Structure formats: structure tokens, C-alpha cells
Amino acid sequence: MQLGDSPISWKTKKQHTVSLSSVEAEYRSMETTTCELKWLKGILSDLGVVHDKPMTIRCDSQTALHISKNPVFHELTKHIEVDCHFVRDEILKDNIRPSYVPTTAQLADIFTKALGKLQFETFLGKLGIQNLHAPT
């Protein structure tokens, strides 16, 4: 999670259900992220920070993004539980706005994958980390 350009939270979580496809796993991740964003927005509101713009979810699965925006995509969605479709409801309410990010630009990969030196340093820069080994 980022607030503006500042990273404020990162979490990885084992899914409690078995996904039948990578698209379903991505969509379930969008659902979990939507819940967390709503929670963070509530905390900010309690602290007096008003945020009335849609929150952006970046996803590297174009199919998952299509499912979130299109309720009639039966072949891929017949096995996804109805409660996951609240992501679509949040999109319709303009609370969240999903956007596509290519896999090569997915900042979360710095936390979950072994990256080459160049991509790792690029992602560090995008996260605002100047020198990983500088004394604090």
C-alpha cells in the first residue's frame, strides 16, 4: 500500500481457498486489497484525513481486471464465489479504480520475487529508497 508516493504497508497472505486458475487467484487478491484499502481509508478518516478520490489498485492480470469490470464473463467467473464480486460493486461506487500494470513494472515483485540487479535497483528508486545499506 502506498499513500501518495510513500509506501506505508506491505503484507503477504496465504489464501485459504484453492484457486482453480491464476486469474481467480489474482481476483481474490484484488478482493483482499479492496478490503484493506477500505480499512485504511477508514483509519485515515478517523485521523481527520479526508480522501474522497477513488483508490487505485494496480494489477498485472488483464483478465482479472476485465472480470472486475464486466459481470458477464461467465466462462471464467462461474467458479468465483459471489462474495468476491464486491470488488465490482466498489468499482461501480467509484471507491476503487483498478488499473493495469505490466509484470515488468509490478513494484510488489521486489517483495515476492528474485529480481535482477537492474530491476531491483529500479524498484528501490521507485519506492523512494536511496541507499539500502546507509546507516540510519
mmCIF file of N, CA and C in Angstrom, residues 38-136:
data_model
loop_
_atom_site.group_PDB
_atom_site.id
_atom_site.type_symbol
_atom_site.label_atom_id
_atom_site.label_comp_id
_atom_site.label_asym_id
_atom_site.label_seq_id
_atom_site.Cartn_x
_atom_site.Cartn_y
_atom_site.Cartn_z
ATOM 1 N N LYS A 38 -10.192 -0.150 2.016
ATOM 2 C CA LYS A 38 -11.343 0.421 2.723
ATOM 3 C C LYS A 38 -11.021 0.609 4.213
ATOM 4 N N TRP A 39 -10.305 -0.339 4.790
ATOM 5 C CA TRP A 39 -9.917 -0.244 6.198
ATOM 6 C C TRP A 39 -8.971 0.940 6.407
ATOM 7 N N LEU A 40 -7.951 1.071 5.526
ATOM 8 C CA LEU A 40 -7.008 2.186 5.641
ATOM 9 C C LEU A 40 -7.709 3.530 5.457
ATOM 10 N N LYS A 41 -8.658 3.588 4.537
ATOM 11 C CA LYS A 41 -9.405 4.831 4.321
ATOM 12 C C LYS A 41 -10.206 5.193 5.569
ATOM 13 N N GLY A 42 -10.761 4.179 6.242
ATOM 14 C CA GLY A 42 -11.478 4.425 7.491
ATOM 15 C C GLY A 42 -10.568 4.954 8.584
ATOM 16 N N ILE A 43 -9.354 4.392 8.678
ATOM 17 C CA ILE A 43 -8.391 4.871 9.683
ATOM 18 C C ILE A 43 -7.995 6.315 9.381
ATOM 19 N N LEU A 44 -7.724 6.604 8.103
ATOM 20 C CA LEU A 44 -7.373 7.976 7.737
ATOM 21 C C LEU A 44 -8.509 8.932 8.090
ATOM 22 N N SER A 45 -9.735 8.504 7.845
ATOM 23 C CA SER A 45 -10.893 9.330 8.178
ATOM 24 C C SER A 45 -10.962 9.587 9.683
ATOM 25 N N ASP A 46 -10.705 8.543 10.483
ATOM 26 C CA ASP A 46 -10.701 8.710 11.941
ATOM 27 C C ASP A 46 -9.627 9.693 12.399
ATOM 28 N N LEU A 47 -8.530 9.776 11.646
ATOM 29 C CA LEU A 47 -7.447 10.700 11.977
ATOM 30 C C LEU A 47 -7.665 12.090 11.393
ATOM 31 N N GLY A 48 -8.802 12.267 10.720
ATOM 32 C CA GLY A 48 -9.138 13.576 10.172
ATOM 33 C C GLY A 48 -8.621 13.820 8.772
ATOM 34 N N VAL A 49 -8.122 12.785 8.114
ATOM 35 C CA VAL A 49 -7.628 12.925 6.745
ATOM 36 C C VAL A 49 -8.750 12.530 5.799
ATOM 37 N N VAL A 50 -9.255 13.494 5.048
ATOM 38 C CA VAL A 50 -10.347 13.240 4.114
ATOM 39 C C VAL A 50 -9.751 12.820 2.773
ATOM 40 N N HIS A 51 -10.231 11.701 2.261
ATOM 41 C CA HIS A 51 -9.781 11.210 0.958
ATOM 42 C C HIS A 51 -11.025 10.807 0.178
ATOM 43 N N ASP A 52 -11.441 11.686 -0.723
ATOM 44 C CA ASP A 52 -12.686 11.424 -1.431
ATOM 45 C C ASP A 52 -12.486 10.956 -2.869
ATOM 46 N N LYS A 53 -11.242 10.751 -3.277
ATOM 47 C CA LYS A 53 -10.968 10.258 -4.628
ATOM 48 C C LYS A 53 -10.921 8.735 -4.625
ATOM 49 N N PRO A 54 -11.146 8.120 -5.783
ATOM 50 C CA PRO A 54 -11.044 6.656 -5.854
ATOM 51 C C PRO A 54 -9.615 6.193 -5.562
ATOM 52 N N MET A 55 -9.497 5.057 -4.906
ATOM 53 C CA MET A 55 -8.195 4.470 -4.612
ATOM 54 C C MET A 55 -7.819 3.558 -5.776
ATOM 55 N N THR A 56 -6.554 3.565 -6.155
ATOM 56 C CA THR A 56 -6.097 2.792 -7.300
ATOM 57 C C THR A 56 -5.556 1.439 -6.866
ATOM 58 N N ILE A 57 -6.011 0.400 -7.550
ATOM 59 C CA ILE A 57 -5.445 -0.942 -7.383
ATOM 60 C C ILE A 57 -4.729 -1.271 -8.683
ATOM 61 N N ARG A 58 -3.449 -1.594 -8.585
ATOM 62 C CA ARG A 58 -2.689 -1.963 -9.773
ATOM 63 C C ARG A 58 -2.606 -3.484 -9.858
ATOM 64 N N CYS A 59 -2.935 -4.013 -11.018
ATOM 65 C CA CYS A 59 -2.985 -5.460 -11.212
ATOM 66 C C CYS A 59 -2.306 -5.803 -12.528
ATOM 67 N N ASP A 60 -1.521 -6.886 -12.529
ATOM 68 C CA ASP A 60 -0.843 -7.275 -13.765
ATOM 69 C C ASP A 60 -1.604 -8.342 -14.548
ATOM 70 N N SER A 61 -2.837 -8.611 -14.167
ATOM 71 C CA SER A 61 -3.667 -9.573 -14.891
ATOM 72 C C SER A 61 -4.804 -8.839 -15.595
ATOM 73 N N GLN A 62 -4.688 -8.731 -16.914
ATOM 74 C CA GLN A 62 -5.729 -8.043 -17.663
ATOM 75 C C GLN A 62 -7.056 -8.788 -17.573
ATOM 76 N N THR A 63 -7.007 -10.110 -17.455
ATOM 77 C CA THR A 63 -8.244 -10.887 -17.349
ATOM 78 C C THR A 63 -8.944 -10.601 -16.026
ATOM 79 N N ALA A 64 -8.194 -10.529 -14.928
ATOM 80 C CA ALA A 64 -8.796 -10.210 -13.633
ATOM 81 C C ALA A 64 -9.414 -8.812 -13.659
ATOM 82 N N LEU A 65 -8.747 -7.875 -14.311
ATOM 83 C CA LEU A 65 -9.305 -6.532 -14.440
ATOM 84 C C LEU A 65 -10.594 -6.561 -15.255
ATOM 85 N N HIS A 66 -10.616 -7.350 -16.305
ATOM 86 C CA HIS A 66 -11.823 -7.449 -17.129
ATOM 87 C C HIS A 66 -12.982 -8.037 -16.318
ATOM 88 N N ILE A 67 -12.703 -9.065 -15.526
ATOM 89 C CA ILE A 67 -13.740 -9.674 -14.687
ATOM 90 C C ILE A 67 -14.298 -8.642 -13.702
ATOM 91 N N SER A 68 -13.401 -7.826 -13.140
ATOM 92 C CA SER A 68 -13.855 -6.846 -12.152
ATOM 93 C C SER A 68 -14.766 -5.783 -12.754
ATOM 94 N N LYS A 69 -14.638 -5.544 -14.058
ATOM 95 C CA LYS A 69 -15.437 -4.507 -14.705
ATOM 96 C C LYS A 69 -16.626 -5.052 -15.482
ATOM 97 N N ASN A 70 -16.637 -6.354 -15.773
ATOM 98 C CA ASN A 70 -17.659 -6.922 -16.641
ATOM 99 C C ASN A 70 -18.359 -8.093 -15.954
ATOM 100 N N PRO A 71 -19.595 -7.923 -15.516
ATOM 101 C CA PRO A 71 -20.287 -9.001 -14.818
ATOM 102 C C PRO A 71 -20.636 -10.194 -15.707
ATOM 103 N N VAL A 72 -20.608 -10.019 -17.007
ATOM 104 C CA VAL A 72 -20.975 -11.109 -17.902
ATOM 105 C C VAL A 72 -19.704 -11.643 -18.575
ATOM 106 N N PHE A 73 -19.014 -12.496 -17.869
ATOM 107 C CA PHE A 73 -17.790 -13.110 -18.357
ATOM 108 C C PHE A 73 -17.830 -14.539 -17.853
ATOM 109 N N HIS A 74 -18.948 -15.215 -18.109
ATOM 110 C CA HIS A 74 -19.329 -16.457 -17.459
ATOM 111 C C HIS A 74 -18.288 -17.562 -17.471
ATOM 112 N N GLU A 75 -17.631 -17.798 -18.575
ATOM 113 C CA GLU A 75 -16.715 -18.931 -18.682
ATOM 114 C C GLU A 75 -15.598 -18.862 -17.641
ATOM 115 N N LEU A 76 -15.132 -17.657 -17.340
ATOM 116 C CA LEU A 76 -14.040 -17.521 -16.376
ATOM 117 C C LEU A 76 -14.517 -17.270 -14.955
ATOM 118 N N THR A 77 -15.773 -16.861 -14.767
ATOM 119 C CA THR A 77 -16.222 -16.458 -13.435
ATOM 120 C C THR A 77 -17.158 -17.441 -12.769
ATOM 121 N N LYS A 78 -17.525 -18.521 -13.429
ATOM 122 C CA LYS A 78 -18.542 -19.402 -12.858
ATOM 123 C C LYS A 78 -18.100 -20.047 -11.546
ATOM 124 N N HIS A 79 -16.796 -20.146 -11.297
ATOM 125 C CA HIS A 79 -16.319 -20.781 -10.077
ATOM 126 C C HIS A 79 -15.921 -19.775 -8.992
ATOM 127 N N ILE A 80 -16.007 -18.477 -9.279
ATOM 128 C CA ILE A 80 -15.648 -17.463 -8.291
ATOM 129 C C ILE A 80 -16.876 -17.174 -7.434
ATOM 130 N N GLU A 81 -16.681 -17.191 -6.128
ATOM 131 C CA GLU A 81 -17.798 -17.010 -5.206
ATOM 132 C C GLU A 81 -18.393 -15.611 -5.326
ATOM 133 N N VAL A 82 -19.667 -15.527 -5.046
ATOM 134 C CA VAL A 82 -20.401 -14.267 -5.176
ATOM 135 C C VAL A 82 -19.814 -13.180 -4.277
ATOM 136 N N ASP A 83 -19.332 -13.555 -3.085
ATOM 137 C CA ASP A 83 -18.834 -12.520 -2.167
ATOM 138 C C ASP A 83 -17.585 -11.828 -2.704
ATOM 139 N N CYS A 84 -16.881 -12.447 -3.639
ATOM 140 C CA CYS A 84 -15.720 -11.794 -4.234
ATOM 141 C C CYS A 84 -16.128 -10.672 -5.179
ATOM 142 N N HIS A 85 -17.354 -10.702 -5.653
ATOM 143 C CA HIS A 85 -17.786 -9.705 -6.627
ATOM 144 C C HIS A 85 -18.049 -8.339 -6.010
ATOM 145 N N PHE A 86 -17.803 -8.208 -4.710
ATOM 146 C CA PHE A 86 -17.973 -6.882 -4.130
ATOM 147 C C PHE A 86 -16.902 -5.932 -4.660
ATOM 148 N N VAL A 87 -15.819 -6.458 -5.241
ATOM 149 C CA VAL A 87 -14.820 -5.608 -5.904
ATOM 150 C C VAL A 87 -15.512 -4.804 -7.002
ATOM 151 N N ARG A 88 -16.344 -5.477 -7.776
ATOM 152 C CA ARG A 88 -17.076 -4.798 -8.850
ATOM 153 C C ARG A 88 -17.999 -3.727 -8.273
ATOM 154 N N ASP A 89 -18.634 -4.022 -7.149
ATOM 155 C CA ASP A 89 -19.518 -3.031 -6.524
ATOM 156 C C ASP A 89 -18.732 -1.792 -6.104
ATOM 157 N N GLU A 90 -17.542 -1.988 -5.581
ATOM 158 C CA GLU A 90 -16.703 -0.852 -5.166
ATOM 159 C C GLU A 90 -16.250 -0.035 -6.379
ATOM 160 N N ILE A 91 -16.036 -0.709 -7.500
ATOM 161 C CA ILE A 91 -15.688 -0.003 -8.734
ATOM 162 C C ILE A 91 -16.873 0.835 -9.196
ATOM 163 N N LEU A 92 -18.069 0.238 -9.167
ATOM 164 C CA LEU A 92 -19.274 0.965 -9.584
ATOM 165 C C LEU A 92 -19.560 2.162 -8.685
ATOM 166 N N LYS A 93 -19.242 2.056 -7.393
ATOM 167 C CA LYS A 93 -19.417 3.165 -6.457
ATOM 168 C C LYS A 93 -18.304 4.201 -6.603
ATOM 169 N N ASP A 94 -17.317 3.912 -7.447
ATOM 170 C CA ASP A 94 -16.142 4.765 -7.669
ATOM 171 C C ASP A 94 -15.294 4.923 -6.407
ATOM 172 N N ASN A 95 -15.278 3.872 -5.574
ATOM 173 C CA ASN A 95 -14.399 3.865 -4.406
ATOM 174 C C ASN A 95 -13.002 3.378 -4.763
ATOM 175 N N ILE A 96 -12.932 2.448 -5.713
ATOM 176 C CA ILE A 96 -11.626 1.985 -6.181
ATOM 177 C C ILE A 96 -11.588 2.086 -7.701
ATOM 178 N N ARG A 97 -10.389 2.169 -8.216
ATOM 179 C CA ARG A 97 -10.197 2.243 -9.661
ATOM 180 C C ARG A 97 -9.036 1.324 -10.024
ATOM 181 N N PRO A 98 -9.358 0.144 -10.563
ATOM 182 C CA PRO A 98 -8.280 -0.765 -10.945
ATOM 183 C C PRO A 98 -7.570 -0.281 -12.211
ATOM 184 N N SER A 99 -6.262 -0.530 -12.261
ATOM 185 C CA SER A 99 -5.514 -0.172 -13.461
ATOM 186 C C SER A 99 -4.486 -1.264 -13.741
ATOM 187 N N TYR A 100 -4.178 -1.401 -15.016
ATOM 188 C CA TYR A 100 -3.233 -2.421 -15.443
ATOM 189 C C TYR A 100 -1.806 -1.926 -15.259
ATOM 190 N N VAL A 101 -0.962 -2.794 -14.768
ATOM 191 C CA VAL A 101 0.469 -2.521 -14.697
ATOM 192 C C VAL A 101 1.176 -3.747 -15.279
ATOM 193 N N PRO A 102 2.079 -3.557 -16.234
ATOM 194 C CA PRO A 102 2.774 -4.713 -16.794
ATOM 195 C C PRO A 102 3.586 -5.435 -15.715
ATOM 196 N N THR A 103 3.758 -6.719 -15.886
ATOM 197 C CA THR A 103 4.505 -7.520 -14.915
ATOM 198 C C THR A 103 5.889 -6.938 -14.672
ATOM 199 N N THR A 104 6.521 -6.404 -15.700
ATOM 200 C CA THR A 104 7.878 -5.850 -15.557
ATOM 201 C C THR A 104 7.911 -4.589 -14.698
ATOM 202 N N ALA A 105 6.758 -3.976 -14.455
ATOM 203 C CA ALA A 105 6.695 -2.751 -13.653
ATOM 204 C C ALA A 105 5.964 -2.963 -12.334
ATOM 205 N N GLN A 106 5.686 -4.197 -11.960
ATOM 206 C CA GLN A 106 4.931 -4.512 -10.748
ATOM 207 C C GLN A 106 5.834 -4.363 -9.522
ATOM 208 N N LEU A 107 5.680 -3.251 -8.798
ATOM 209 C CA LEU A 107 6.534 -2.954 -7.645
ATOM 210 C C LEU A 107 6.481 -4.030 -6.571
ATOM 211 N N ALA A 108 5.352 -4.698 -6.422
ATOM 212 C CA ALA A 108 5.228 -5.728 -5.387
ATOM 213 C C ALA A 108 6.216 -6.871 -5.604
ATOM 214 N N ASP A 109 6.694 -7.036 -6.841
ATOM 215 C CA ASP A 109 7.636 -8.117 -7.127
ATOM 216 C C ASP A 109 8.937 -7.989 -6.343
ATOM 217 N N ILE A 110 9.289 -6.775 -5.919
ATOM 218 C CA ILE A 110 10.507 -6.604 -5.139
ATOM 219 C C ILE A 110 10.417 -7.352 -3.810
ATOM 220 N N PHE A 111 9.191 -7.563 -3.317
ATOM 221 C CA PHE A 111 8.991 -8.261 -2.052
ATOM 222 C C PHE A 111 8.771 -9.756 -2.225
ATOM 223 N N THR A 112 8.428 -10.183 -3.424
ATOM 224 C CA THR A 112 7.999 -11.574 -3.597
ATOM 225 C C THR A 112 8.832 -12.396 -4.571
ATOM 226 N N LYS A 113 9.718 -11.757 -5.344
ATOM 227 C CA LYS A 113 10.459 -12.496 -6.368
ATOM 228 C C LYS A 113 11.937 -12.144 -6.347
ATOM 229 N N ALA A 114 12.748 -13.071 -6.822
ATOM 230 C CA ALA A 114 14.163 -12.785 -7.040
ATOM 231 C C ALA A 114 14.271 -11.992 -8.334
ATOM 232 N N LEU A 115 14.819 -10.796 -8.249
ATOM 233 C CA LEU A 115 14.921 -9.922 -9.414
ATOM 234 C C LEU A 115 16.380 -9.728 -9.793
ATOM 235 N N GLY A 116 16.601 -9.367 -11.036
ATOM 236 C CA GLY A 116 17.940 -8.987 -11.470
ATOM 237 C C GLY A 116 18.336 -7.675 -10.818
ATOM 238 N N LYS A 117 19.637 -7.395 -10.803
ATOM 239 C CA LYS A 117 20.145 -6.201 -10.129
ATOM 240 C C LYS A 117 19.517 -4.920 -10.676
ATOM 241 N N LEU A 118 19.446 -4.788 -11.993
ATOM 242 C CA LEU A 118 18.914 -3.564 -12.592
ATOM 243 C C LEU A 118 17.451 -3.340 -12.211
ATOM 244 N N GLN A 119 16.622 -4.382 -12.321
ATOM 245 C CA GLN A 119 15.207 -4.232 -11.973
ATOM 246 C C GLN A 119 15.049 -3.971 -10.479
ATOM 247 N N PHE A 120 15.847 -4.653 -9.645
ATOM 248 C CA PHE A 120 15.796 -4.446 -8.193
ATOM 249 C C PHE A 120 16.119 -2.993 -7.849
ATOM 250 N N GLU A 121 17.186 -2.449 -8.434
ATOM 251 C CA GLU A 121 17.572 -1.063 -8.137
ATOM 252 C C GLU A 121 16.542 -0.067 -8.677
ATOM 253 N N THR A 122 15.951 -0.386 -9.820
ATOM 254 C CA THR A 122 14.890 0.472 -10.366
ATOM 255 C C THR A 122 13.706 0.521 -9.411
ATOM 256 N N PHE A 123 13.294 -0.640 -8.910
ATOM 257 C CA PHE A 123 12.159 -0.692 -7.978
ATOM 258 C C PHE A 123 12.490 0.009 -6.667
ATOM 259 N N LEU A 124 13.728 -0.131 -6.171
ATOM 260 C CA LEU A 124 14.125 0.593 -4.957
ATOM 261 C C LEU A 124 13.951 2.097 -5.155
ATOM 262 N N GLY A 125 14.384 2.587 -6.311
ATOM 263 C CA GLY A 125 14.251 4.009 -6.615
ATOM 264 C C GLY A 125 12.795 4.442 -6.663
ATOM 265 N N LYS A 126 11.927 3.603 -7.265
ATOM 266 C CA LYS A 126 10.500 3.934 -7.344
ATOM 267 C C LYS A 126 9.848 3.943 -5.966
ATOM 268 N N LEU A 127 10.382 3.141 -5.039
ATOM 269 C CA LEU A 127 9.862 3.135 -3.675
ATOM 270 C C LEU A 127 10.450 4.258 -2.826
ATOM 271 N N GLY A 128 11.402 5.001 -3.398
ATOM 272 C CA GLY A 128 11.996 6.122 -2.680
ATOM 273 C C GLY A 128 13.133 5.723 -1.764
ATOM 274 N N ILE A 129 13.663 4.525 -1.931
ATOM 275 C CA ILE A 129 14.779 4.069 -1.094
ATOM 276 C C ILE A 129 16.068 4.455 -1.804
ATOM 277 N N GLN A 130 16.833 5.354 -1.182
ATOM 278 C CA GLN A 130 18.035 5.885 -1.812
ATOM 279 C C GLN A 130 19.224 4.935 -1.688
ATOM 280 N N ASN A 131 19.530 4.500 -0.475
ATOM 281 C CA ASN A 131 20.669 3.619 -0.253
ATOM 282 C C ASN A 131 20.249 2.583 0.774
ATOM 283 N N LEU A 132 20.096 1.352 0.321
ATOM 284 C CA LEU A 132 19.607 0.288 1.180
ATOM 285 C C LEU A 132 20.542 0.027 2.360
ATOM 286 N N HIS A 133 21.855 0.293 2.181
ATOM 287 C CA HIS A 133 22.830 -0.039 3.215
ATOM 288 C C HIS A 133 23.333 1.174 3.996
ATOM 289 N N ALA A 134 22.720 2.325 3.802
ATOM 290 C CA ALA A 134 23.133 3.534 4.522
ATOM 291 C C ALA A 134 22.779 3.392 6.006
ATOM 292 N N PRO A 135 23.672 3.829 6.895
ATOM 293 C CA PRO A 135 23.338 3.775 8.339
ATOM 294 C C PRO A 135 22.192 4.713 8.659
ATOM 295 N N THR A 136 21.365 4.313 9.603
ATOM 296 C CA THR A 136 20.227 5.156 9.975
ATOM 297 C C THR A 136 20.511 5.998 11.180
#
